[in-house]
Amino acid sequence: MTNQDAPLKTHNLILEDRQKLSLSGVTDVESFDDTEVSLYTSQGELMIRGKNLHVDEISLETGELELSGEVKSLIYGDRDRTKKPGVWRKITR
Protein backbone atom coordinates (compact mmCIF):
# COMPACT_ATOMS: atom_id res chain seq x y z
CA MET A 1 0.00 0.00 0.00
CA THR A 2 1.46 3.36 -1.00
CA ASN A 3 1.02 6.58 0.94
CA GLN A 4 -1.62 7.72 -1.54
CA ASP A 5 -3.64 4.54 -0.93
CA ALA A 6 -3.44 4.85 2.86
CA PRO A 7 -6.69 5.93 4.54
CA LEU A 8 -6.73 9.48 5.86
CA LYS A 9 -6.24 9.89 9.59
CA THR A 10 -9.13 11.35 11.53
CA HIS A 11 -8.60 15.02 12.37
CA ASN A 12 -9.70 16.29 15.77
CA LEU A 13 -9.01 19.54 17.53
CA ILE A 14 -9.50 20.22 21.25
CA LEU A 15 -8.90 23.73 22.56
CA GLU A 16 -8.96 24.15 26.34
CA ASP A 17 -9.47 27.69 27.67
CA ARG A 18 -7.66 29.08 24.60
CA GLN A 19 -4.41 28.00 26.30
CA LYS A 20 -3.89 24.33 25.36
CA LEU A 21 -4.50 22.89 21.90
CA SER A 22 -4.46 19.17 21.08
CA LEU A 23 -4.60 18.05 17.45
CA SER A 24 -4.81 14.69 15.73
CA GLY A 25 -4.57 13.94 12.02
CA VAL A 26 -1.48 16.14 11.55
CA THR A 27 0.39 15.12 8.39
CA ASP A 28 3.17 17.74 8.28
CA VAL A 29 4.38 20.92 9.97
CA GLU A 30 5.55 23.71 7.69
CA SER A 31 6.76 26.24 10.26
CA PHE A 32 6.29 27.44 13.79
CA ASP A 33 7.35 30.28 16.05
CA ASP A 34 5.88 31.97 19.12
CA THR A 35 3.13 33.76 17.14
CA GLU A 36 2.19 31.32 14.36
CA VAL A 37 2.13 27.59 13.63
CA SER A 38 1.50 26.50 10.04
CA LEU A 39 0.70 22.83 9.51
CA TYR A 40 -1.16 20.32 7.38
CA THR A 41 -3.85 17.93 8.58
CA SER A 42 -5.81 15.15 6.94
CA GLN A 43 -8.50 17.82 6.41
CA GLY A 44 -6.17 20.37 4.81
CA GLU A 45 -4.04 23.33 5.80
CA LEU A 46 -4.33 24.84 9.28
CA MET A 47 -2.77 28.04 10.58
CA ILE A 48 -2.76 28.73 14.32
CA ARG A 49 -2.04 32.28 15.43
CA GLY A 50 -1.50 33.55 18.92
CA LYS A 51 0.97 34.73 21.51
CA ASN A 52 3.73 32.78 23.28
CA LEU A 53 2.90 29.63 21.30
CA HIS A 54 5.00 26.59 22.16
CA VAL A 55 4.87 23.14 20.56
CA ASP A 56 4.91 20.85 23.61
CA GLU A 57 4.68 17.49 21.83
CA ILE A 58 4.65 16.34 18.23
CA SER A 59 4.56 12.94 16.56
CA LEU A 60 4.07 12.75 12.81
CA GLU A 61 3.97 8.95 13.11
CA THR A 62 0.74 9.12 15.12
CA GLY A 63 -0.31 12.51 13.71
CA GLU A 64 -0.63 14.15 17.13
CA LEU A 65 0.49 17.60 18.20
CA GLU A 66 0.04 19.54 21.42
CA LEU A 67 0.78 23.20 21.89
CA SER A 68 0.34 25.78 24.61
CA GLY A 69 0.12 29.55 24.67
CA GLU A 70 -2.57 32.12 23.97
CA VAL A 71 -4.49 30.92 20.90
CA LYS A 72 -6.07 33.84 19.04
CA SER A 73 -7.17 32.22 15.77
CA LEU A 74 -7.45 28.93 13.93
CA ILE A 75 -7.64 29.30 10.16
CA TYR A 76 -8.27 26.40 7.79
CA GLY A 77 -7.03 26.68 4.23
CA ASP A 78 -7.24 24.46 1.17
CA ARG A 79 -8.82 21.12 2.09
CA ASP A 80 -6.92 19.32 -0.69
CA ARG A 81 -3.46 20.25 0.64
CA THR A 82 -2.50 17.78 3.34
CA LYS A 83 1.28 18.00 2.80
CA LYS A 84 3.80 20.62 1.77
CA PRO A 85 3.97 21.02 -1.99
CA GLY A 86 7.10 19.59 -3.57
CA VAL A 87 9.68 21.76 -5.27
CA TRP A 88 8.24 21.03 -8.74
CA ARG A 89 4.72 21.96 -7.63
CA LYS A 90 5.97 25.24 -6.15
CA ILE A 91 7.71 26.11 -9.42
CA THR A 92 4.67 25.35 -11.58
CA ARG A 93 2.16 27.30 -9.47
PDB file of N, CA and C in Angstrom:
ATOM      1  N   MET A   1       0.849  -1.186   0.000  1.00  0.00           N
ATOM      2  CA  MET A   1       0.000   0.000   0.000  1.00  0.00           C
ATOM      3  C   MET A   1       0.886   1.237   0.000  1.00  0.00           C
ATOM      4  N   THR A   2       0.689   2.127  -0.938  1.00  0.00           N
ATOM      5  CA  THR A   2       1.455   3.362  -1.002  1.00  0.00           C
ATOM      6  C   THR A   2       0.820   4.405  -0.097  1.00  0.00           C
ATOM      7  N   ASN A   3       1.542   5.498   0.105  1.00  0.00           N
ATOM      8  CA  ASN A   3       1.024   6.582   0.941  1.00  0.00           C
ATOM      9  C   ASN A   3      -0.277   7.141   0.391  1.00  0.00           C
ATOM     10  N   GLN A   4      -0.404   7.189  -0.943  1.00  0.00           N
ATOM     11  CA  GLN A   4      -1.618   7.724  -1.539  1.00  0.00           C
ATOM     12  C   GLN A   4      -2.806   6.808  -1.312  1.00  0.00           C
ATOM     13  N   ASP A   5      -2.561   5.489  -1.158  1.00  0.00           N
ATOM     14  CA  ASP A   5      -3.641   4.539  -0.929  1.00  0.00           C
ATOM     15  C   ASP A   5      -4.028   4.439   0.537  1.00  0.00           C
ATOM     16  N   ALA A   6      -3.181   4.963   1.425  1.00  0.00           N
ATOM     17  CA  ALA A   6      -3.442   4.852   2.855  1.00  0.00           C
ATOM     18  C   ALA A   6      -4.672   5.672   3.224  1.00  0.00           C
ATOM     19  N   PRO A   7      -5.512   5.160   4.129  1.00  0.00           N
ATOM     20  CA  PRO A   7      -6.686   5.929   4.543  1.00  0.00           C
ATOM     21  C   PRO A   7      -6.260   7.181   5.313  1.00  0.00           C
ATOM     22  N   LEU A   8      -7.031   8.239   5.154  1.00  0.00           N
ATOM     23  CA  LEU A   8      -6.728   9.476   5.865  1.00  0.00           C
ATOM     24  C   LEU A   8      -6.961   9.309   7.355  1.00  0.00           C
ATOM     25  N   LYS A   9      -6.074   9.914   8.144  1.00  0.00           N
ATOM     26  CA  LYS A   9      -6.240   9.888   9.589  1.00  0.00           C
ATOM     27  C   LYS A   9      -7.372  10.837   9.977  1.00  0.00           C
ATOM     28  N   THR A  10      -8.085  10.481  11.007  1.00  0.00           N
ATOM     29  CA  THR A  10      -9.132  11.352  11.528  1.00  0.00           C
ATOM     30  C   THR A  10      -8.495  12.608  12.101  1.00  0.00           C
ATOM     31  N   HIS A  11      -9.115  13.744  11.853  1.00  0.00           N
ATOM     32  CA  HIS A  11      -8.603  15.016  12.365  1.00  0.00           C
ATOM     33  C   HIS A  11      -9.531  15.513  13.467  1.00  0.00           C
ATOM     34  N   ASN A  12      -8.965  15.714  14.644  1.00  0.00           N
ATOM     35  CA  ASN A  12      -9.697  16.291  15.768  1.00  0.00           C
ATOM     36  C   ASN A  12      -8.902  17.440  16.334  1.00  0.00           C
ATOM     37  N   LEU A  13      -9.620  18.369  16.941  1.00  0.00           N
ATOM     38  CA  LEU A  13      -9.006  19.537  17.527  1.00  0.00           C
ATOM     39  C   LEU A  13      -9.706  19.806  18.859  1.00  0.00           C
ATOM     40  N   ILE A  14      -8.938  19.895  19.935  1.00  0.00           N
ATOM     41  CA  ILE A  14      -9.498  20.222  21.248  1.00  0.00           C
ATOM     42  C   ILE A  14      -8.748  21.438  21.775  1.00  0.00           C
ATOM     43  N   LEU A  15      -9.477  22.509  22.025  1.00  0.00           N
ATOM     44  CA  LEU A  15      -8.898  23.734  22.563  1.00  0.00           C
ATOM     45  C   LEU A  15      -9.453  23.946  23.961  1.00  0.00           C
ATOM     46  N   GLU A  16      -8.557  23.978  24.942  1.00  0.00           N
ATOM     47  CA  GLU A  16      -8.955  24.151  26.340  1.00  0.00           C
ATOM     48  C   GLU A  16      -8.609  25.558  26.801  1.00  0.00           C
ATOM     49  N   ASP A  17      -9.632  26.337  27.134  1.00  0.00           N
ATOM     50  CA  ASP A  17      -9.473  27.695  27.671  1.00  0.00           C
ATOM     51  C   ASP A  17      -8.565  28.584  26.823  1.00  0.00           C
ATOM     52  N   ARG A  18      -8.507  28.322  25.534  1.00  0.00           N
ATOM     53  CA  ARG A  18      -7.656  29.077  24.596  1.00  0.00           C
ATOM     54  C   ARG A  18      -6.188  29.040  24.975  1.00  0.00           C
ATOM     55  N   GLN A  19      -5.788  28.084  25.830  1.00  0.00           N
ATOM     56  CA  GLN A  19      -4.414  27.996  26.299  1.00  0.00           C
ATOM     57  C   GLN A  19      -3.714  26.685  25.922  1.00  0.00           C
ATOM     58  N   LYS A  20      -4.475  25.627  25.699  1.00  0.00           N
ATOM     59  CA  LYS A  20      -3.890  24.334  25.357  1.00  0.00           C
ATOM     60  C   LYS A  20      -4.654  23.748  24.171  1.00  0.00           C
ATOM     61  N   LEU A  21      -3.907  23.404  23.118  1.00  0.00           N
ATOM     62  CA  LEU A  21      -4.505  22.887  21.901  1.00  0.00           C
ATOM     63  C   LEU A  21      -3.946  21.498  21.618  1.00  0.00           C
ATOM     64  N   SER A  22      -4.842  20.539  21.436  1.00  0.00           N
ATOM     65  CA  SER A  22      -4.462  19.172  21.081  1.00  0.00           C
ATOM     66  C   SER A  22      -5.037  18.863  19.711  1.00  0.00           C
ATOM     67  N   LEU A  23      -4.193  18.362  18.812  1.00  0.00           N
ATOM     68  CA  LEU A  23      -4.604  18.050  17.450  1.00  0.00           C
ATOM     69  C   LEU A  23      -4.279  16.608  17.114  1.00  0.00           C
ATOM     70  N   SER A  24      -5.129  15.985  16.315  1.00  0.00           N
ATOM     71  CA  SER A  24      -4.811  14.692  15.730  1.00  0.00           C
ATOM     72  C   SER A  24      -5.008  14.816  14.229  1.00  0.00           C
ATOM     73  N   GLY A  25      -4.456  13.888  13.467  1.00  0.00           N
ATOM     74  CA  GLY A  25      -4.566  13.943  12.021  1.00  0.00           C
ATOM     75  C   GLY A  25      -3.579  14.889  11.374  1.00  0.00           C
ATOM     76  N   VAL A  26      -2.506  15.248  12.098  1.00  0.00           N
ATOM     77  CA  VAL A  26      -1.478  16.136  11.551  1.00  0.00           C
ATOM     78  C   VAL A  26      -0.594  15.328  10.603  1.00  0.00           C
ATOM     79  N   THR A  27      -0.419  15.829   9.377  1.00  0.00           N
ATOM     80  CA  THR A  27       0.388  15.115   8.389  1.00  0.00           C
ATOM     81  C   THR A  27       1.756  15.749   8.175  1.00  0.00           C
ATOM     82  N   ASP A  28       1.893  17.062   8.455  1.00  0.00           N
ATOM     83  CA  ASP A  28       3.173  17.739   8.275  1.00  0.00           C
ATOM     84  C   ASP A  28       3.116  19.097   8.964  1.00  0.00           C
ATOM     85  N   VAL A  29       4.277  19.592   9.385  1.00  0.00           N
ATOM     86  CA  VAL A  29       4.378  20.923   9.973  1.00  0.00           C
ATOM     87  C   VAL A  29       5.283  21.742   9.067  1.00  0.00           C
ATOM     88  N   GLU A  30       4.769  22.865   8.591  1.00  0.00           N
ATOM     89  CA  GLU A  30       5.552  23.712   7.687  1.00  0.00           C
ATOM     90  C   GLU A  30       6.479  24.627   8.469  1.00  0.00           C
ATOM     91  N   SER A  31       5.937  25.315   9.476  1.00  0.00           N
ATOM     92  CA  SER A  31       6.757  26.241  10.255  1.00  0.00           C
ATOM     93  C   SER A  31       6.060  26.537  11.581  1.00  0.00           C
ATOM     94  N   PHE A  32       6.879  27.007  12.524  1.00  0.00           N
ATOM     95  CA  PHE A  32       6.294  27.444  13.788  1.00  0.00           C
ATOM     96  C   PHE A  32       7.233  28.422  14.482  1.00  0.00           C
ATOM     97  N   ASP A  33       6.631  29.374  15.164  1.00  0.00           N
ATOM     98  CA  ASP A  33       7.348  30.282  16.048  1.00  0.00           C
ATOM     99  C   ASP A  33       6.388  30.665  17.167  1.00  0.00           C
ATOM    100  N   ASP A  34       6.712  31.672  17.950  1.00  0.00           N
ATOM    101  CA  ASP A  34       5.882  31.974  19.120  1.00  0.00           C
ATOM    102  C   ASP A  34       4.587  32.719  18.793  1.00  0.00           C
ATOM    103  N   THR A  35       4.372  33.073  17.516  1.00  0.00           N
ATOM    104  CA  THR A  35       3.133  33.759  17.141  1.00  0.00           C
ATOM    105  C   THR A  35       2.310  33.012  16.095  1.00  0.00           C
ATOM    106  N   GLU A  36       2.915  32.000  15.425  1.00  0.00           N
ATOM    107  CA  GLU A  36       2.188  31.316  14.358  1.00  0.00           C
ATOM    108  C   GLU A  36       2.724  29.898  14.146  1.00  0.00           C
ATOM    109  N   VAL A  37       1.794  28.965  13.980  1.00  0.00           N
ATOM    110  CA  VAL A  37       2.133  27.588  13.628  1.00  0.00           C
ATOM    111  C   VAL A  37       1.367  27.268  12.353  1.00  0.00           C
ATOM    112  N   SER A  38       2.098  26.845  11.325  1.00  0.00           N
ATOM    113  CA  SER A  38       1.501  26.502  10.043  1.00  0.00           C
ATOM    114  C   SER A  38       1.706  25.011   9.818  1.00  0.00           C
ATOM    115  N   LEU A  39       0.592  24.280   9.642  1.00  0.00           N
ATOM    116  CA  LEU A  39       0.699  22.833   9.505  1.00  0.00           C
ATOM    117  C   LEU A  39      -0.340  22.296   8.547  1.00  0.00           C
ATOM    118  N   TYR A  40      -0.239  21.008   8.266  1.00  0.00           N
ATOM    119  CA  TYR A  40      -1.163  20.319   7.381  1.00  0.00           C
ATOM    120  C   TYR A  40      -1.809  19.183   8.150  1.00  0.00           C
ATOM    121  N   THR A  41      -3.105  19.007   7.936  1.00  0.00           N
ATOM    122  CA  THR A  41      -3.846  17.929   8.581  1.00  0.00           C
ATOM    123  C   THR A  41      -4.500  17.074   7.492  1.00  0.00           C
ATOM    124  N   SER A  42      -5.097  15.992   7.896  1.00  0.00           N
ATOM    125  CA  SER A  42      -5.810  15.146   6.941  1.00  0.00           C
ATOM    126  C   SER A  42      -7.018  15.870   6.345  1.00  0.00           C
ATOM    127  N   GLN A  43      -7.398  17.006   6.927  1.00  0.00           N
ATOM    128  CA  GLN A  43      -8.505  17.820   6.409  1.00  0.00           C
ATOM    129  C   GLN A  43      -8.018  19.094   5.739  1.00  0.00           C
ATOM    130  N   GLY A  44      -6.716  19.215   5.514  1.00  0.00           N
ATOM    131  CA  GLY A  44      -6.171  20.369   4.809  1.00  0.00           C
ATOM    132  C   GLY A  44      -5.270  21.228   5.669  1.00  0.00           C
ATOM    133  N   GLU A  45      -4.948  22.400   5.130  1.00  0.00           N
ATOM    134  CA  GLU A  45      -4.042  23.334   5.796  1.00  0.00           C
ATOM    135  C   GLU A  45      -4.684  23.913   7.060  1.00  0.00           C
ATOM    136  N   LEU A  46      -3.849  24.199   8.061  1.00  0.00           N
ATOM    137  CA  LEU A  46      -4.330  24.845   9.283  1.00  0.00           C
ATOM    138  C   LEU A  46      -3.259  25.809   9.766  1.00  0.00           C
ATOM    139  N   MET A  47      -3.667  27.054  10.024  1.00  0.00           N
ATOM    140  CA  MET A  47      -2.769  28.045  10.580  1.00  0.00           C
ATOM    141  C   MET A  47      -3.294  28.435  11.962  1.00  0.00           C
ATOM    142  N   ILE A  48      -2.411  28.377  12.942  1.00  0.00           N
ATOM    143  CA  ILE A  48      -2.757  28.728  14.318  1.00  0.00           C
ATOM    144  C   ILE A  48      -1.986  29.993  14.651  1.00  0.00           C
ATOM    145  N   ARG A  49      -2.688  31.024  15.059  1.00  0.00           N
ATOM    146  CA  ARG A  49      -2.036  32.285  15.430  1.00  0.00           C
ATOM    147  C   ARG A  49      -2.307  32.584  16.891  1.00  0.00           C
ATOM    148  N   GLY A  50      -1.334  33.222  17.518  1.00  0.00           N
ATOM    149  CA  GLY A  50      -1.497  33.551  18.921  1.00  0.00           C
ATOM    150  C   GLY A  50      -0.281  34.260  19.484  1.00  0.00           C
ATOM    151  N   LYS A  51      -0.099  34.070  20.778  1.00  0.00           N
ATOM    152  CA  LYS A  51       0.971  34.731  21.507  1.00  0.00           C
ATOM    153  C   LYS A  51       1.635  33.703  22.406  1.00  0.00           C
ATOM    154  N   ASN A  52       2.959  33.723  22.453  1.00  0.00           N
ATOM    155  CA  ASN A  52       3.734  32.784  23.280  1.00  0.00           C
ATOM    156  C   ASN A  52       3.398  31.325  22.968  1.00  0.00           C
ATOM    157  N   LEU A  53       3.216  30.998  21.696  1.00  0.00           N
ATOM    158  CA  LEU A  53       2.898  29.626  21.301  1.00  0.00           C
ATOM    159  C   LEU A  53       4.128  28.743  21.459  1.00  0.00           C
ATOM    160  N   HIS A  54       3.912  27.540  21.950  1.00  0.00           N
ATOM    161  CA  HIS A  54       5.004  26.591  22.159  1.00  0.00           C
ATOM    162  C   HIS A  54       4.509  25.196  21.812  1.00  0.00           C
ATOM    163  N   VAL A  55       5.210  24.521  20.899  1.00  0.00           N
ATOM    164  CA  VAL A  55       4.866  23.136  20.564  1.00  0.00           C
ATOM    165  C   VAL A  55       5.417  22.262  21.675  1.00  0.00           C
ATOM    166  N   ASP A  56       4.507  21.676  22.467  1.00  0.00           N
ATOM    167  CA  ASP A  56       4.907  20.853  23.609  1.00  0.00           C
ATOM    168  C   ASP A  56       5.253  19.430  23.194  1.00  0.00           C
ATOM    169  N   GLU A  57       4.453  18.856  22.302  1.00  0.00           N
ATOM    170  CA  GLU A  57       4.684  17.493  21.828  1.00  0.00           C
ATOM    171  C   GLU A  57       4.268  17.395  20.376  1.00  0.00           C
ATOM    172  N   ILE A  58       5.009  16.571  19.625  1.00  0.00           N
ATOM    173  CA  ILE A  58       4.651  16.335  18.234  1.00  0.00           C
ATOM    174  C   ILE A  58       5.104  14.938  17.832  1.00  0.00           C
ATOM    175  N   SER A  59       4.231  14.236  17.117  1.00  0.00           N
ATOM    176  CA  SER A  59       4.562  12.935  16.555  1.00  0.00           C
ATOM    177  C   SER A  59       3.873  12.822  15.205  1.00  0.00           C
ATOM    178  N   LEU A  60       4.658  12.894  14.134  1.00  0.00           N
ATOM    179  CA  LEU A  60       4.072  12.751  12.806  1.00  0.00           C
ATOM    180  C   LEU A  60       3.730  11.298  12.518  1.00  0.00           C
ATOM    181  N   GLU A  61       4.327  10.367  13.271  1.00  0.00           N
ATOM    182  CA  GLU A  61       3.969   8.947  13.113  1.00  0.00           C
ATOM    183  C   GLU A  61       2.523   8.714  13.525  1.00  0.00           C
ATOM    184  N   THR A  62       2.119   9.291  14.659  1.00  0.00           N
ATOM    185  CA  THR A  62       0.739   9.124  15.125  1.00  0.00           C
ATOM    186  C   THR A  62      -0.154  10.273  14.667  1.00  0.00           C
ATOM    187  N   GLY A  63       0.461  11.366  14.183  1.00  0.00           N
ATOM    188  CA  GLY A  63      -0.307  12.513  13.709  1.00  0.00           C
ATOM    189  C   GLY A  63      -0.822  13.400  14.821  1.00  0.00           C
ATOM    190  N   GLU A  64      -0.161  13.358  15.985  1.00  0.00           N
ATOM    191  CA  GLU A  64      -0.629  14.147  17.128  1.00  0.00           C
ATOM    192  C   GLU A  64       0.317  15.295  17.433  1.00  0.00           C
ATOM    193  N   LEU A  65      -0.273  16.411  17.837  1.00  0.00           N
ATOM    194  CA  LEU A  65       0.489  17.600  18.200  1.00  0.00           C
ATOM    195  C   LEU A  65      -0.212  18.289  19.355  1.00  0.00           C
ATOM    196  N   GLU A  66       0.572  18.757  20.313  1.00  0.00           N
ATOM    197  CA  GLU A  66       0.036  19.544  21.424  1.00  0.00           C
ATOM    198  C   GLU A  66       0.821  20.827  21.513  1.00  0.00           C
ATOM    199  N   LEU A  67       0.094  21.938  21.695  1.00  0.00           N
ATOM    200  CA  LEU A  67       0.781  23.199  21.892  1.00  0.00           C
ATOM    201  C   LEU A  67       0.095  23.991  22.990  1.00  0.00           C
ATOM    202  N   SER A  68       0.867  24.919  23.547  1.00  0.00           N
ATOM    203  CA  SER A  68       0.335  25.779  24.609  1.00  0.00           C
ATOM    204  C   SER A  68       0.651  27.222  24.253  1.00  0.00           C
ATOM    205  N   GLY A  69      -0.018  28.130  24.920  1.00  0.00           N
ATOM    206  CA  GLY A  69       0.121  29.554  24.674  1.00  0.00           C
ATOM    207  C   GLY A  69      -1.260  30.168  24.521  1.00  0.00           C
ATOM    208  N   GLU A  70      -1.295  31.422  24.151  1.00  0.00           N
ATOM    209  CA  GLU A  70      -2.570  32.117  23.971  1.00  0.00           C
ATOM    210  C   GLU A  70      -3.017  31.989  22.514  1.00  0.00           C
ATOM    211  N   VAL A  71      -4.008  31.142  22.257  1.00  0.00           N
ATOM    212  CA  VAL A  71      -4.493  30.923  20.896  1.00  0.00           C
ATOM    213  C   VAL A  71      -5.491  32.023  20.548  1.00  0.00           C
ATOM    214  N   LYS A  72      -5.202  32.742  19.466  1.00  0.00           N
ATOM    215  CA  LYS A  72      -6.072  33.838  19.040  1.00  0.00           C
ATOM    216  C   LYS A  72      -6.912  33.478  17.827  1.00  0.00           C
ATOM    217  N   SER A  73      -6.376  32.606  16.945  1.00  0.00           N
ATOM    218  CA  SER A  73      -7.172  32.222  15.774  1.00  0.00           C
ATOM    219  C   SER A  73      -6.711  30.874  15.224  1.00  0.00           C
ATOM    220  N   LEU A  74      -7.674  30.186  14.628  1.00  0.00           N
ATOM    221  CA  LEU A  74      -7.450  28.925  13.925  1.00  0.00           C
ATOM    222  C   LEU A  74      -8.032  29.126  12.537  1.00  0.00           C
ATOM    223  N   ILE A  75      -7.194  29.012  11.514  1.00  0.00           N
ATOM    224  CA  ILE A  75      -7.642  29.299  10.156  1.00  0.00           C
ATOM    225  C   ILE A  75      -7.356  28.088   9.275  1.00  0.00           C
ATOM    226  N   TYR A  76      -8.427  27.520   8.723  1.00  0.00           N
ATOM    227  CA  TYR A  76      -8.266  26.403   7.795  1.00  0.00           C
ATOM    228  C   TYR A  76      -8.128  26.940   6.384  1.00  0.00           C
ATOM    229  N   GLY A  77      -7.240  26.313   5.623  1.00  0.00           N
ATOM    230  CA  GLY A  77      -7.033  26.683   4.231  1.00  0.00           C
ATOM    231  C   GLY A  77      -7.557  25.592   3.317  1.00  0.00           C
ATOM    232  N   ASP A  78      -6.869  25.415   2.211  1.00  0.00           N
ATOM    233  CA  ASP A  78      -7.243  24.462   1.175  1.00  0.00           C
ATOM    234  C   ASP A  78      -7.383  23.051   1.737  1.00  0.00           C
ATOM    235  N   ARG A  79      -8.538  22.457   1.568  1.00  0.00           N
ATOM    236  CA  ARG A  79      -8.819  21.120   2.089  1.00  0.00           C
ATOM    237  C   ARG A  79      -8.022  20.037   1.355  1.00  0.00           C
ATOM    238  N   ASP A  80      -7.634  20.303   0.109  1.00  0.00           N
ATOM    239  CA  ASP A  80      -6.916  19.318  -0.692  1.00  0.00           C
ATOM    240  C   ASP A  80      -5.430  19.249  -0.360  1.00  0.00           C
ATOM    241  N   ARG A  81      -4.892  20.242   0.320  1.00  0.00           N
ATOM    242  CA  ARG A  81      -3.456  20.253   0.637  1.00  0.00           C
ATOM    243  C   ARG A  81      -3.233  19.678   2.021  1.00  0.00           C
ATOM    244  N   THR A  82      -2.762  18.441   2.069  1.00  0.00           N
ATOM    245  CA  THR A  82      -2.501  17.776   3.341  1.00  0.00           C
ATOM    246  C   THR A  82      -1.015  17.621   3.611  1.00  0.00           C
ATOM    247  N   LYS A  83      -0.178  18.034   2.645  1.00  0.00           N
ATOM    248  CA  LYS A  83       1.276  18.004   2.805  1.00  0.00           C
ATOM    249  C   LYS A  83       1.870  19.179   2.067  1.00  0.00           C
ATOM    250  N   LYS A  84       3.110  19.537   2.450  1.00  0.00           N
ATOM    251  CA  LYS A  84       3.799  20.615   1.768  1.00  0.00           C
ATOM    252  C   LYS A  84       3.930  20.287   0.290  1.00  0.00           C
ATOM    253  N   PRO A  85       3.765  21.286  -0.574  1.00  0.00           N
ATOM    254  CA  PRO A  85       3.971  21.022  -1.995  1.00  0.00           C
ATOM    255  C   PRO A  85       5.450  20.769  -2.266  1.00  0.00           C
ATOM    256  N   GLY A  86       5.719  19.873  -3.187  1.00  0.00           N
ATOM    257  CA  GLY A  86       7.096  19.594  -3.565  1.00  0.00           C
ATOM    258  C   GLY A  86       7.695  20.754  -4.331  1.00  0.00           C
ATOM    259  N   VAL A  87       8.991  20.697  -4.571  1.00  0.00           N
ATOM    260  CA  VAL A  87       9.678  21.758  -5.272  1.00  0.00           C
ATOM    261  C   VAL A  87       9.073  21.976  -6.663  1.00  0.00           C
ATOM    262  N   TRP A  88       8.807  20.907  -7.400  1.00  0.00           N
ATOM    263  CA  TRP A  88       8.237  21.025  -8.743  1.00  0.00           C
ATOM    264  C   TRP A  88       6.880  21.717  -8.707  1.00  0.00           C
ATOM    265  N   ARG A  89       6.053  21.354  -7.724  1.00  0.00           N
ATOM    266  CA  ARG A  89       4.724  21.963  -7.634  1.00  0.00           C
ATOM    267  C   ARG A  89       4.815  23.444  -7.313  1.00  0.00           C
ATOM    268  N   LYS A  90       5.784  23.825  -6.465  1.00  0.00           N
ATOM    269  CA  LYS A  90       5.975  25.244  -6.148  1.00  0.00           C
ATOM    270  C   LYS A  90       6.364  26.028  -7.391  1.00  0.00           C
ATOM    271  N   ILE A  91       7.235  25.443  -8.216  1.00  0.00           N
ATOM    272  CA  ILE A  91       7.710  26.107  -9.420  1.00  0.00           C
ATOM    273  C   ILE A  91       6.587  26.300 -10.434  1.00  0.00           C
ATOM    274  N   THR A  92       5.708  25.306 -10.560  1.00  0.00           N
ATOM    275  CA  THR A  92       4.669  25.351 -11.582  1.00  0.00           C
ATOM    276  C   THR A  92       3.396  26.048 -11.137  1.00  0.00           C
ATOM    277  N   ARG A  93       3.349  26.584  -9.952  1.00  0.00           N
ATOM    278  CA  ARG A  93       2.159  27.303  -9.471  1.00  0.00           C
ATOM    279  C   ARG A  93       1.973  28.597 -10.193  1.00  0.00           C
TER     280      ARG A  93
END
